[in-house]
């Protein structure tokens, strides 16, 4: 079986395949193909125009050239085109991207031979180009050969499937928001030794466009290697995130050495969501915390710093 040739652009390709599923939008059954061909020829009409049909919110027609489209040098071929109809109802300057396929039914094998433009079947319709198709769809010799199944008892079936690519304009822009080194939150916990709670929360602070909180666990965490002060950072306004959204952030957590400036700190990064937080169980040993020479507790005051160095931000648009 011969390969179909491109119609309008000699450099383009035509992709041919077979499938069992019929065309979704329209079919033309011709019960007397040779008679229709002779009638058109006798009346000096080159093509048969189908009734209008709707697909993708627009009106279309199929144009069948039983003897080939002469102006495309397709004599001796069957030509088939898709034309957009009622263009006078479309707005000025209209254009649309369309993915379409043309079908020829193989009646012997109960399959459809499909034809698509080689660029993924995608073509552009506009005021100066209202039709696309295949001038050399199949040679009449190939098409008329009964063993191929396209023309059986002078009957044949053509079809079309059209999908208009409509942009909704919806999308998102993801960016990375950075902050300066001086953009940090300082939290003083006074009368620290008198805190009688499992966990203390800082007030909310805004950094890199999001709200955050710090948490300190004054009673610490016991492990085989000793007891430790725990420190955590969470995304305070995580409920504002769309379902499934994750936010990536690099952050710095610090307990200040108020005497020598030898702070205990960590810089880390993580994905945050509506339920996640970053908890450091062994941030600082309680022995180091209460060692007066280390300067972490001065006048029974602990100073904790939290900083978001950068985080991802997503802006929706439509």
PDB file of C-alpha atoms in Angstrom:
ATOM      1  CA  UNK A   1       0.000   0.000   0.000  1.00  0.00           C
ATOM      2  CA  UNK A   2       1.436   3.347  -0.987  1.00  0.00           C
ATOM      3  CA  UNK A   3       2.132   6.177   1.404  1.00  0.00           C
ATOM      4  CA  UNK A   4      -0.091   9.255   1.135  1.00  0.00           C
ATOM      5  CA  UNK A   5       1.601  12.438   0.028  1.00  0.00           C
ATOM      6  CA  UNK A   6       1.333  15.884   1.588  1.00  0.00           C
ATOM      7  CA  UNK A   7      -1.100  18.322   0.109  1.00  0.00           C
ATOM      8  CA  UNK A   8      -0.119  21.964   0.470  1.00  0.00           C
ATOM      9  CA  UNK A   9       3.463  21.906   1.638  1.00  0.00           C
ATOM     10  CA  UNK A  10       5.854  19.656  -0.176  1.00  0.00           C
ATOM     11  CA  UNK A  11       8.211  19.753   2.785  1.00  0.00           C
ATOM     12  CA  UNK A  12       5.642  18.699   5.357  1.00  0.00           C
ATOM     13  CA  UNK A  13       4.949  15.139   6.364  1.00  0.00           C
ATOM     14  CA  UNK A  14       1.771  13.165   6.677  1.00  0.00           C
ATOM     15  CA  UNK A  15       1.448  10.667   9.483  1.00  0.00           C
ATOM     16  CA  UNK A  16      -0.694   7.656   8.743  1.00  0.00           C
ATOM     17  CA  UNK A  17      -1.932   5.082  11.247  1.00  0.00           C
ATOM     18  CA  UNK A  18      -4.832   2.679  11.761  1.00  0.00           C
ATOM     19  CA  UNK A  19      -7.308   2.307  14.572  1.00  0.00           C
ATOM     20  CA  UNK A  20     -10.598   0.565  15.312  1.00  0.00           C
ATOM     21  CA  UNK A  21     -12.365   3.520  16.952  1.00  0.00           C
ATOM     22  CA  UNK A  22     -14.509   5.506  14.481  1.00  0.00           C
ATOM     23  CA  UNK A  23     -14.068   9.281  14.050  1.00  0.00           C
ATOM     24  CA  UNK A  24     -15.604  11.236  16.887  1.00  0.00           C
ATOM     25  CA  UNK A  25     -17.231  14.072  15.002  1.00  0.00           C
ATOM     26  CA  UNK A  26     -18.446  13.327  11.495  1.00  0.00           C
ATOM     27  CA  UNK A  27     -18.618  10.680   8.788  1.00  0.00           C
ATOM     28  CA  UNK A  28     -19.643  10.689   5.135  1.00  0.00           C
ATOM     29  CA  UNK A  29     -20.875   7.464   3.607  1.00  0.00           C
ATOM     30  CA  UNK A  30     -20.961   7.426  -0.187  1.00  0.00           C
ATOM     31  CA  UNK A  31     -23.063   4.567  -1.560  1.00  0.00           C
ATOM     32  CA  UNK A  32     -22.243   5.198  -5.220  1.00  0.00           C
ATOM     33  CA  UNK A  33     -18.779   6.676  -5.350  1.00  0.00           C
ATOM     34  CA  UNK A  34     -18.276   6.246  -9.118  1.00  0.00           C
ATOM     35  CA  UNK A  35     -21.703   7.682  -9.884  1.00  0.00           C
ATOM     36  CA  UNK A  36     -21.077  10.691  -7.636  1.00  0.00           C
ATOM     37  CA  UNK A  37     -17.718  11.190  -9.338  1.00  0.00           C
ATOM     38  CA  UNK A  38     -19.312  11.102 -12.774  1.00  0.00           C
ATOM     39  CA  UNK A  39     -22.111  13.481 -11.766  1.00  0.00           C
ATOM     40  CA  UNK A  40     -19.647  16.039 -10.420  1.00  0.00           C
ATOM     41  CA  UNK A  41     -17.489  15.739 -13.526  1.00  0.00           C
ATOM     42  CA  UNK A  42     -20.429  16.101 -15.870  1.00  0.00           C
ATOM     43  CA  UNK A  43     -21.630  19.209 -14.083  1.00  0.00           C
ATOM     44  CA  UNK A  44     -18.080  20.623 -13.979  1.00  0.00           C
ATOM     45  CA  UNK A  45     -18.106  20.606 -10.194  1.00  0.00           C
ATOM     46  CA  UNK A  46     -14.906  19.286  -8.681  1.00  0.00           C
ATOM     47  CA  UNK A  47     -15.945  18.657  -5.092  1.00  0.00           C
ATOM     48  CA  UNK A  48     -18.742  17.420  -2.922  1.00  0.00           C
ATOM     49  CA  UNK A  49     -19.426  19.547   0.179  1.00  0.00           C
ATOM     50  CA  UNK A  50     -20.848  17.834   3.235  1.00  0.00           C
ATOM     51  CA  UNK A  51     -23.507  19.358   5.431  1.00  0.00           C
ATOM     52  CA  UNK A  52     -22.229  21.538   8.243  1.00  0.00           C
ATOM     53  CA  UNK A  53     -21.418  19.857  11.537  1.00  0.00           C
ATOM     54  CA  UNK A  54     -20.250  21.140  14.898  1.00  0.00           C
ATOM     55  CA  UNK A  55     -17.004  20.311  16.669  1.00  0.00           C
ATOM     56  CA  UNK A  56     -15.162  22.284  19.309  1.00  0.00           C
ATOM     57  CA  UNK A  57     -17.789  25.018  19.294  1.00  0.00           C
ATOM     58  CA  UNK A  58     -17.381  25.786  15.577  1.00  0.00           C
ATOM     59  CA  UNK A  59     -19.082  24.760  12.328  1.00  0.00           C
ATOM     60  CA  UNK A  60     -17.216  22.697   9.739  1.00  0.00           C
ATOM     61  CA  UNK A  61     -17.589  21.012   6.353  1.00  0.00           C
ATOM     62  CA  UNK A  62     -15.769  18.188   4.633  1.00  0.00           C
ATOM     63  CA  UNK A  63     -14.794  18.755   1.007  1.00  0.00           C
ATOM     64  CA  UNK A  64     -14.454  15.564  -1.030  1.00  0.00           C
ATOM     65  CA  UNK A  65     -12.743  15.612  -4.439  1.00  0.00           C
ATOM     66  CA  UNK A  66     -13.437  12.152  -5.940  1.00  0.00           C
ATOM     67  CA  UNK A  67     -11.030  12.727  -8.861  1.00  0.00           C
ATOM     68  CA  UNK A  68      -8.481  14.824  -6.974  1.00  0.00           C
ATOM     69  CA  UNK A  69      -8.053  18.543  -6.534  1.00  0.00           C
ATOM     70  CA  UNK A  70      -6.779  19.873  -9.841  1.00  0.00           C
ATOM     71  CA  UNK A  71      -5.186  23.076  -8.519  1.00  0.00           C
ATOM     72  CA  UNK A  72      -3.069  20.916  -6.185  1.00  0.00           C
ATOM     73  CA  UNK A  73      -1.878  18.720  -9.042  1.00  0.00           C
ATOM     74  CA  UNK A  74      -3.720  15.783  -7.508  1.00  0.00           C
ATOM     75  CA  UNK A  75      -5.361  14.300 -10.610  1.00  0.00           C
ATOM     76  CA  UNK A  76      -5.703  10.558 -10.153  1.00  0.00           C
ATOM     77  CA  UNK A  77      -6.059  10.862  -6.376  1.00  0.00           C
ATOM     78  CA  UNK A  78      -8.858  11.209  -3.875  1.00  0.00           C
ATOM     79  CA  UNK A  79      -8.593  14.557  -2.077  1.00  0.00           C
ATOM     80  CA  UNK A  80     -10.282  15.368   1.226  1.00  0.00           C
ATOM     81  CA  UNK A  81     -10.290  18.688   3.065  1.00  0.00           C
ATOM     82  CA  UNK A  82     -11.658  20.144   6.284  1.00  0.00           C
ATOM     83  CA  UNK A  83     -13.148  23.628   5.962  1.00  0.00           C
ATOM     84  CA  UNK A  84     -14.341  25.947   8.691  1.00  0.00           C
ATOM     85  CA  UNK A  85     -17.834  27.255   7.901  1.00  0.00           C
ATOM     86  CA  UNK A  86     -19.765  30.412   8.746  1.00  0.00           C
ATOM     87  CA  UNK A  87     -16.602  32.460   9.115  1.00  0.00           C
ATOM     88  CA  UNK A  88     -18.642  35.657   8.790  1.00  0.00           C
ATOM     89  CA  UNK A  89     -19.902  35.055  12.328  1.00  0.00           C
ATOM     90  CA  UNK A  90     -16.367  34.933  13.738  1.00  0.00           C
ATOM     91  CA  UNK A  91     -14.720  38.040  15.218  1.00  0.00           C
ATOM     92  CA  UNK A  92     -12.401  40.184  13.146  1.00  0.00           C
ATOM     93  CA  UNK A  93      -8.892  38.802  13.070  1.00  0.00           C
ATOM     94  CA  UNK A  94      -9.960  35.367  14.263  1.00  0.00           C
ATOM     95  CA  UNK A  95      -7.584  32.450  14.207  1.00  0.00           C
ATOM     96  CA  UNK A  96      -7.441  29.086  15.915  1.00  0.00           C
ATOM     97  CA  UNK A  97      -5.108  26.142  16.335  1.00  0.00           C
ATOM     98  CA  UNK A  98      -6.737  22.850  15.458  1.00  0.00           C
ATOM     99  CA  UNK A  99      -5.669  19.247  15.756  1.00  0.00           C
ATOM    100  CA  UNK A 100      -7.570  17.167  13.246  1.00  0.00           C
ATOM    101  CA  UNK A 101      -7.515  13.760  11.587  1.00  0.00           C
ATOM    102  CA  UNK A 102      -9.043  12.503   8.351  1.00  0.00           C
ATOM    103  CA  UNK A 103     -10.341   8.917   8.206  1.00  0.00           C
ATOM    104  CA  UNK A 104     -10.910   6.345   5.475  1.00  0.00           C
ATOM    105  CA  UNK A 105     -12.760   3.194   6.543  1.00  0.00           C
ATOM    106  CA  UNK A 106     -11.287  -0.197   5.675  1.00  0.00           C
ATOM    107  CA  UNK A 107     -14.485  -2.241   5.337  1.00  0.00           C
ATOM    108  CA  UNK A 108     -12.704  -5.590   5.093  1.00  0.00           C
ATOM    109  CA  UNK A 109     -10.656  -5.274   8.258  1.00  0.00           C
ATOM    110  CA  UNK A 110     -13.072  -3.061  10.203  1.00  0.00           C
ATOM    111  CA  UNK A 111     -10.405  -0.459  10.815  1.00  0.00           C
ATOM    112  CA  UNK A 112      -9.914   3.207  10.002  1.00  0.00           C
ATOM    113  CA  UNK A 113      -6.912   4.515   8.140  1.00  0.00           C
ATOM    114  CA  UNK A 114      -6.162   7.913   9.678  1.00  0.00           C
ATOM    115  CA  UNK A 115      -4.210  10.840   8.270  1.00  0.00           C
ATOM    116  CA  UNK A 116      -2.666  13.673  10.271  1.00  0.00           C
ATOM    117  CA  UNK A 117      -0.400  16.559   9.476  1.00  0.00           C
ATOM    118  CA  UNK A 118       3.149  15.631  10.417  1.00  0.00           C
ATOM    119  CA  UNK A 119       3.399  18.402  13.027  1.00  0.00           C
ATOM    120  CA  UNK A 120       1.352  16.440  15.533  1.00  0.00           C
ATOM    121  CA  UNK A 121      -1.781  17.009  13.497  1.00  0.00           C
ATOM    122  CA  UNK A 122      -1.745  20.670  14.515  1.00  0.00           C
ATOM    123  CA  UNK A 123      -2.713  23.305  11.935  1.00  0.00           C
ATOM    124  CA  UNK A 124      -3.783  26.951  12.103  1.00  0.00           C
ATOM    125  CA  UNK A 125      -7.043  28.226  10.641  1.00  0.00           C
ATOM    126  CA  UNK A 126      -7.512  31.958  10.040  1.00  0.00           C
ATOM    127  CA  UNK A 127      -9.173  34.349   7.641  1.00  0.00           C
ATOM    128  CA  UNK A 128      -6.668  33.685   4.867  1.00  0.00           C
ATOM    129  CA  UNK A 129      -6.546  29.933   5.453  1.00  0.00           C
ATOM    130  CA  UNK A 130      -9.989  28.439   6.028  1.00  0.00           C
ATOM    131  CA  UNK A 131      -9.268  24.869   4.965  1.00  0.00           C
ATOM    132  CA  UNK A 132      -6.677  22.169   5.486  1.00  0.00           C
ATOM    133  CA  UNK A 133      -6.498  18.651   4.207  1.00  0.00           C
ATOM    134  CA  UNK A 134      -4.833  16.138   1.944  1.00  0.00           C
ATOM    135  CA  UNK A 135      -4.750  16.597  -1.820  1.00  0.00           C
ATOM    136  CA  UNK A 136      -3.155  13.207  -2.405  1.00  0.00           C
ATOM    137  CA  UNK A 137      -4.999  11.257   0.225  1.00  0.00           C
ATOM    138  CA  UNK A 138      -4.977   7.975  -1.727  1.00  0.00           C
ATOM    139  CA  UNK A 139      -4.427   7.246  -5.389  1.00  0.00           C
ATOM    140  CA  UNK A 140      -7.582   6.238  -7.196  1.00  0.00           C
ATOM    141  CA  UNK A 141      -5.842   2.996  -8.152  1.00  0.00           C
ATOM    142  CA  UNK A 142      -5.118   2.200  -4.533  1.00  0.00           C
ATOM    143  CA  UNK A 143      -8.488   3.457  -3.322  1.00  0.00           C
ATOM    144  CA  UNK A 144     -10.434   1.453  -5.944  1.00  0.00           C
ATOM    145  CA  UNK A 145      -8.573  -1.801  -5.308  1.00  0.00           C
ATOM    146  CA  UNK A 146     -11.246  -3.880  -3.585  1.00  0.00           C
ATOM    147  CA  UNK A 147      -8.626  -5.886  -1.670  1.00  0.00           C
ATOM    148  CA  UNK A 148      -7.697  -2.734   0.264  1.00  0.00           C
ATOM    149  CA  UNK A 149     -11.232  -2.424   1.611  1.00  0.00           C
ATOM    150  CA  UNK A 150     -11.720   1.303   1.021  1.00  0.00           C
ATOM    151  CA  UNK A 151     -14.192   0.978  -1.859  1.00  0.00           C
ATOM    152  CA  UNK A 152     -16.433  -2.077  -1.611  1.00  0.00           C
ATOM    153  CA  UNK A 153     -19.464  -2.462  -3.890  1.00  0.00           C
ATOM    154  CA  UNK A 154     -18.846   1.176  -4.899  1.00  0.00           C
ATOM    155  CA  UNK A 155     -19.416   2.234  -1.290  1.00  0.00           C
ATOM    156  CA  UNK A 156     -16.958   4.084   0.958  1.00  0.00           C
ATOM    157  CA  UNK A 157     -16.831   5.966   4.242  1.00  0.00           C
ATOM    158  CA  UNK A 158     -14.783   9.032   5.153  1.00  0.00           C
ATOM    159  CA  UNK A 159     -14.650  10.858   8.461  1.00  0.00           C
ATOM    160  CA  UNK A 160     -13.085  13.633  10.500  1.00  0.00           C
ATOM    161  CA  UNK A 161     -12.106  14.280  14.086  1.00  0.00           C
ATOM    162  CA  UNK A 162     -11.461  17.865  15.166  1.00  0.00           C
ATOM    163  CA  UNK A 163     -10.117  19.287  18.402  1.00  0.00           C
ATOM    164  CA  UNK A 164      -9.854  23.050  18.742  1.00  0.00           C
ATOM    165  CA  UNK A 165      -7.029  24.070  21.045  1.00  0.00           C
ATOM    166  CA  UNK A 166      -8.477  26.765  23.287  1.00  0.00           C
ATOM    167  CA  UNK A 167      -6.213  28.442  25.777  1.00  0.00           C
ATOM    168  CA  UNK A 168      -7.981  29.103  29.068  1.00  0.00           C
ATOM    169  CA  UNK A 169      -5.343  31.640  30.050  1.00  0.00           C
ATOM    170  CA  UNK A 170      -4.973  29.853  33.385  1.00  0.00           C
ATOM    171  CA  UNK A 171      -1.509  29.145  34.685  1.00  0.00           C
ATOM    172  CA  UNK A 172       1.046  29.936  37.304  1.00  0.00           C
ATOM    173  CA  UNK A 173       4.385  31.605  37.687  1.00  0.00           C
ATOM    174  CA  UNK A 174       6.819  30.024  40.126  1.00  0.00           C
ATOM    175  CA  UNK A 175       9.703  32.076  41.426  1.00  0.00           C
ATOM    176  CA  UNK A 176      12.259  32.049  44.216  1.00  0.00           C
ATOM    177  CA  UNK A 177      11.962  34.889  46.708  1.00  0.00           C
ATOM    178  CA  UNK A 178      15.179  35.826  48.485  1.00  0.00           C
ATOM    179  CA  UNK A 179      15.592  37.883  51.646  1.00  0.00           C
ATOM    180  CA  UNK A 180      18.492  39.937  52.937  1.00  0.00           C
ATOM    181  CA  UNK A 181      20.783  38.777  55.726  1.00  0.00           C
ATOM    182  CA  UNK A 182      19.271  41.392  58.028  1.00  0.00           C
ATOM    183  CA  UNK A 183      15.753  40.070  57.486  1.00  0.00           C
ATOM    184  CA  UNK A 184      15.339  37.767  60.476  1.00  0.00           C
ATOM    185  CA  UNK A 185      12.983  37.386  63.409  1.00  0.00           C
ATOM    186  CA  UNK A 186      14.338  37.684  66.934  1.00  0.00           C
ATOM    187  CA  UNK A 187      12.351  36.112  69.780  1.00  0.00           C
ATOM    188  CA  UNK A 188      13.138  36.708  73.446  1.00  0.00           C
ATOM    189  CA  UNK A 189      11.912  34.171  75.987  1.00  0.00           C
ATOM    190  CA  UNK A 190      12.177  35.879  79.386  1.00  0.00           C
ATOM    191  CA  UNK A 191      11.968  34.013  82.699  1.00  0.00           C
ATOM    192  CA  UNK A 192      12.903  30.940  80.734  1.00  0.00           C
ATOM    193  CA  UNK A 193      13.506  28.726  83.758  1.00  0.00           C
ATOM    194  CA  UNK A 194       9.973  29.423  84.972  1.00  0.00           C
ATOM    195  CA  UNK A 195       8.328  28.238  81.746  1.00  0.00           C
ATOM    196  CA  UNK A 196       6.110  25.325  82.682  1.00  0.00           C
ATOM    197  CA  UNK A 197       4.872  24.213  79.286  1.00  0.00           C
ATOM    198  CA  UNK A 198       5.849  21.565  76.812  1.00  0.00           C
ATOM    199  CA  UNK A 199       6.060  24.005  73.924  1.00  0.00           C
ATOM    200  CA  UNK A 200       6.201  27.756  73.396  1.00  0.00           C
ATOM    201  CA  UNK A 201       5.198  29.448  70.170  1.00  0.00           C
ATOM    202  CA  UNK A 202       6.603  32.723  68.906  1.00  0.00           C
ATOM    203  CA  UNK A 203       4.426  35.371  67.352  1.00  0.00           C
ATOM    204  CA  UNK A 204       3.999  35.128  63.609  1.00  0.00           C
ATOM    205  CA  UNK A 205       6.537  36.868  61.418  1.00  0.00           C
ATOM    206  CA  UNK A 206       6.525  37.461  57.687  1.00  0.00           C
ATOM    207  CA  UNK A 207       9.453  36.524  55.507  1.00  0.00           C
ATOM    208  CA  UNK A 208       9.705  35.878  51.760  1.00  0.00           C
ATOM    209  CA  UNK A 209       6.012  36.600  51.438  1.00  0.00           C
ATOM    210  CA  UNK A 210       4.851  33.913  53.900  1.00  0.00           C
ATOM    211  CA  UNK A 211       4.011  33.809  57.604  1.00  0.00           C
ATOM    212  CA  UNK A 212       6.097  31.657  59.909  1.00  0.00           C
ATOM    213  CA  UNK A 213       6.364  30.665  63.563  1.00  0.00           C
ATOM    214  CA  UNK A 214       9.134  29.388  65.767  1.00  0.00           C
ATOM    215  CA  UNK A 215       8.659  26.864  68.558  1.00  0.00           C
ATOM    216  CA  UNK A 216      10.821  26.033  71.557  1.00  0.00           C
ATOM    217  CA  UNK A 217      10.391  22.966  73.765  1.00  0.00           C
ATOM    218  CA  UNK A 218      11.823  24.191  77.097  1.00  0.00           C
ATOM    219  CA  UNK A 219      11.749  20.796  78.819  1.00  0.00           C
ATOM    220  CA  UNK A 220      13.800  19.368  76.021  1.00  0.00           C
ATOM    221  CA  UNK A 221      14.151  15.892  74.619  1.00  0.00           C
ATOM    222  CA  UNK A 222      15.825  12.966  76.340  1.00  0.00           C
ATOM    223  CA  UNK A 223      17.969  10.569  74.369  1.00  0.00           C
ATOM    224  CA  UNK A 224      20.691   8.081  75.210  1.00  0.00           C
ATOM    225  CA  UNK A 225      23.272  10.808  74.772  1.00  0.00           C
ATOM    226  CA  UNK A 226      21.589  13.317  77.082  1.00  0.00           C
ATOM    227  CA  UNK A 227      18.867  15.923  77.252  1.00  0.00           C
ATOM    228  CA  UNK A 228      18.390  18.560  74.586  1.00  0.00           C
ATOM    229  CA  UNK A 229      16.485  21.732  73.843  1.00  0.00           C
ATOM    230  CA  UNK A 230      14.214  21.272  70.834  1.00  0.00           C
ATOM    231  CA  UNK A 231      13.610  23.951  68.235  1.00  0.00           C
ATOM    232  CA  UNK A 232      11.166  24.029  65.324  1.00  0.00           C
ATOM    233  CA  UNK A 233       9.983  26.246  62.487  1.00  0.00           C
ATOM    234  CA  UNK A 234       6.616  25.927  60.785  1.00  0.00           C
ATOM    235  CA  UNK A 235       4.723  27.625  57.990  1.00  0.00           C
ATOM    236  CA  UNK A 236       2.052  29.498  59.953  1.00  0.00           C
ATOM    237  CA  UNK A 237      -0.312  30.238  57.056  1.00  0.00           C
ATOM    238  CA  UNK A 238      -0.050  26.828  55.430  1.00  0.00           C
ATOM    239  CA  UNK A 239      -3.855  26.605  55.282  1.00  0.00           C
ATOM    240  CA  UNK A 240      -3.707  29.249  52.570  1.00  0.00           C
ATOM    241  CA  UNK A 241      -1.854  26.872  50.284  1.00  0.00           C
ATOM    242  CA  UNK A 242      -3.927  25.111  47.616  1.00  0.00           C
ATOM    243  CA  UNK A 243      -4.406  21.364  48.212  1.00  0.00           C
ATOM    244  CA  UNK A 244      -1.255  19.457  47.409  1.00  0.00           C
ATOM    245  CA  UNK A 245       0.917  22.578  47.136  1.00  0.00           C
ATOM    246  CA  UNK A 246       4.410  22.331  48.595  1.00  0.00           C
ATOM    247  CA  UNK A 247       6.607  25.292  49.442  1.00  0.00           C
ATOM    248  CA  UNK A 248      10.378  24.989  49.478  1.00  0.00           C
ATOM    249  CA  UNK A 249      12.387  27.163  51.837  1.00  0.00           C
ATOM    250  CA  UNK A 250      15.940  27.510  53.046  1.00  0.00           C
ATOM    251  CA  UNK A 251      16.042  28.786  56.602  1.00  0.00           C
ATOM    252  CA  UNK A 252      18.362  29.534  59.500  1.00  0.00           C
ATOM    253  CA  UNK A 253      17.615  28.747  63.137  1.00  0.00           C
ATOM    254  CA  UNK A 254      19.780  30.211  65.871  1.00  0.00           C
ATOM    255  CA  UNK A 255      20.117  30.398  69.649  1.00  0.00           C
ATOM    256  CA  UNK A 256      22.232  33.423  70.416  1.00  0.00           C
ATOM    257  CA  UNK A 257      25.342  33.409  72.573  1.00  0.00           C
ATOM    258  CA  UNK A 258      24.734  36.753  74.288  1.00  0.00           C
ATOM    259  CA  UNK A 259      28.276  36.987  75.704  1.00  0.00           C
ATOM    260  CA  UNK A 260      30.815  35.853  73.132  1.00  0.00           C
ATOM    261  CA  UNK A 261      28.745  35.733  69.977  1.00  0.00           C
ATOM    262  CA  UNK A 262      29.423  32.047  69.433  1.00  0.00           C
ATOM    263  CA  UNK A 263      25.872  31.229  68.475  1.00  0.00           C
ATOM    264  CA  UNK A 264      24.381  27.776  68.065  1.00  0.00           C
ATOM    265  CA  UNK A 265      22.771  27.755  64.634  1.00  0.00           C
ATOM    266  CA  UNK A 266      21.818  25.613  61.722  1.00  0.00           C
ATOM    267  CA  UNK A 267      20.998  26.373  58.087  1.00  0.00           C
ATOM    268  CA  UNK A 268      18.790  23.852  56.386  1.00  0.00           C
ATOM    269  CA  UNK A 269      16.121  23.529  53.705  1.00  0.00           C
ATOM    270  CA  UNK A 270      12.888  21.617  53.431  1.00  0.00           C
ATOM    271  CA  UNK A 271       9.529  21.326  51.691  1.00  0.00           C
ATOM    272  CA  UNK A 272       6.655  22.733  53.744  1.00  0.00           C
ATOM    273  CA  UNK A 273       2.983  21.870  53.412  1.00  0.00           C
ATOM    274  CA  UNK A 274      -0.250  22.190  55.358  1.00  0.00           C
ATOM    275  CA  UNK A 275       0.909  19.590  57.867  1.00  0.00           C
ATOM    276  CA  UNK A 276       4.706  19.614  57.910  1.00  0.00           C
ATOM    277  CA  UNK A 277       7.136  21.376  60.217  1.00  0.00           C
ATOM    278  CA  UNK A 278      10.862  21.169  60.752  1.00  0.00           C
ATOM    279  CA  UNK A 279      11.642  20.001  64.257  1.00  0.00           C
ATOM    280  CA  UNK A 280      15.173  19.639  65.606  1.00  0.00           C
ATOM    281  CA  UNK A 281      15.017  17.364  68.630  1.00  0.00           C
ATOM    282  CA  UNK A 282      18.672  17.737  69.608  1.00  0.00           C
ATOM    283  CA  UNK A 283      19.310  21.357  68.748  1.00  0.00           C
ATOM    284  CA  UNK A 284      21.273  22.253  71.875  1.00  0.00           C
ATOM    285  CA  UNK A 285      22.134  20.182  74.946  1.00  0.00           C
ATOM    286  CA  UNK A 286      20.502  21.384  78.147  1.00  0.00           C
ATOM    287  CA  UNK A 287      23.889  21.269  79.850  1.00  0.00           C
ATOM    288  CA  UNK A 288      25.277  23.731  77.302  1.00  0.00           C
ATOM    289  CA  UNK A 289      22.116  25.824  77.542  1.00  0.00           C
ATOM    290  CA  UNK A 290      22.479  26.258  81.312  1.00  0.00           C
ATOM    291  CA  UNK A 291      26.256  26.702  81.291  1.00  0.00           C
ATOM    292  CA  UNK A 292      26.727  30.396  82.309  1.00  0.00           C
ATOM    293  CA  UNK A 293      29.962  30.625  80.325  1.00  0.00           C
ATOM    294  CA  UNK A 294      28.201  29.755  77.073  1.00  0.00           C
ATOM    295  CA  UNK A 295      26.006  32.856  77.171  1.00  0.00           C
ATOM    296  CA  UNK A 296      22.784  31.259  75.928  1.00  0.00           C
ATOM    297  CA  UNK A 297      20.840  32.159  79.071  1.00  0.00           C
ATOM    298  CA  UNK A 298      21.564  35.671  80.333  1.00  0.00           C
ATOM    299  CA  UNK A 299      19.295  37.134  83.017  1.00  0.00           C
ATOM    300  CA  UNK A 300      17.163  34.021  82.482  1.00  0.00           C
ATOM    301  CA  UNK A 301      16.434  35.173  78.921  1.00  0.00           C
ATOM    302  CA  UNK A 302      16.839  33.028  75.831  1.00  0.00           C
ATOM    303  CA  UNK A 303      17.067  34.662  72.401  1.00  0.00           C
ATOM    304  CA  UNK A 304      16.013  32.593  69.389  1.00  0.00           C
ATOM    305  CA  UNK A 305      16.310  33.761  65.807  1.00  0.00           C
ATOM    306  CA  UNK A 306      14.555  32.480  62.726  1.00  0.00           C
ATOM    307  CA  UNK A 307      15.278  33.520  59.183  1.00  0.00           C
ATOM    308  CA  UNK A 308      13.923  32.441  55.809  1.00  0.00           C
ATOM    309  CA  UNK A 309      16.803  32.899  53.382  1.00  0.00           C
ATOM    310  CA  UNK A 310      14.692  32.121  50.331  1.00  0.00           C
ATOM    311  CA  UNK A 311      11.517  30.279  49.430  1.00  0.00           C
ATOM    312  CA  UNK A 312       9.473  29.374  46.393  1.00  0.00           C
ATOM    313  CA  UNK A 313       6.443  31.468  45.514  1.00  0.00           C
ATOM    314  CA  UNK A 314       3.669  30.608  43.101  1.00  0.00           C
ATOM    315  CA  UNK A 315       1.399  33.220  41.542  1.00  0.00           C
ATOM    316  CA  UNK A 316      -1.705  32.049  39.706  1.00  0.00           C
ATOM    317  CA  UNK A 317      -2.939  33.961  36.691  1.00  0.00           C
ATOM    318  CA  UNK A 318      -5.867  33.740  34.318  1.00  0.00           C
TER     319      UNK A 318
END
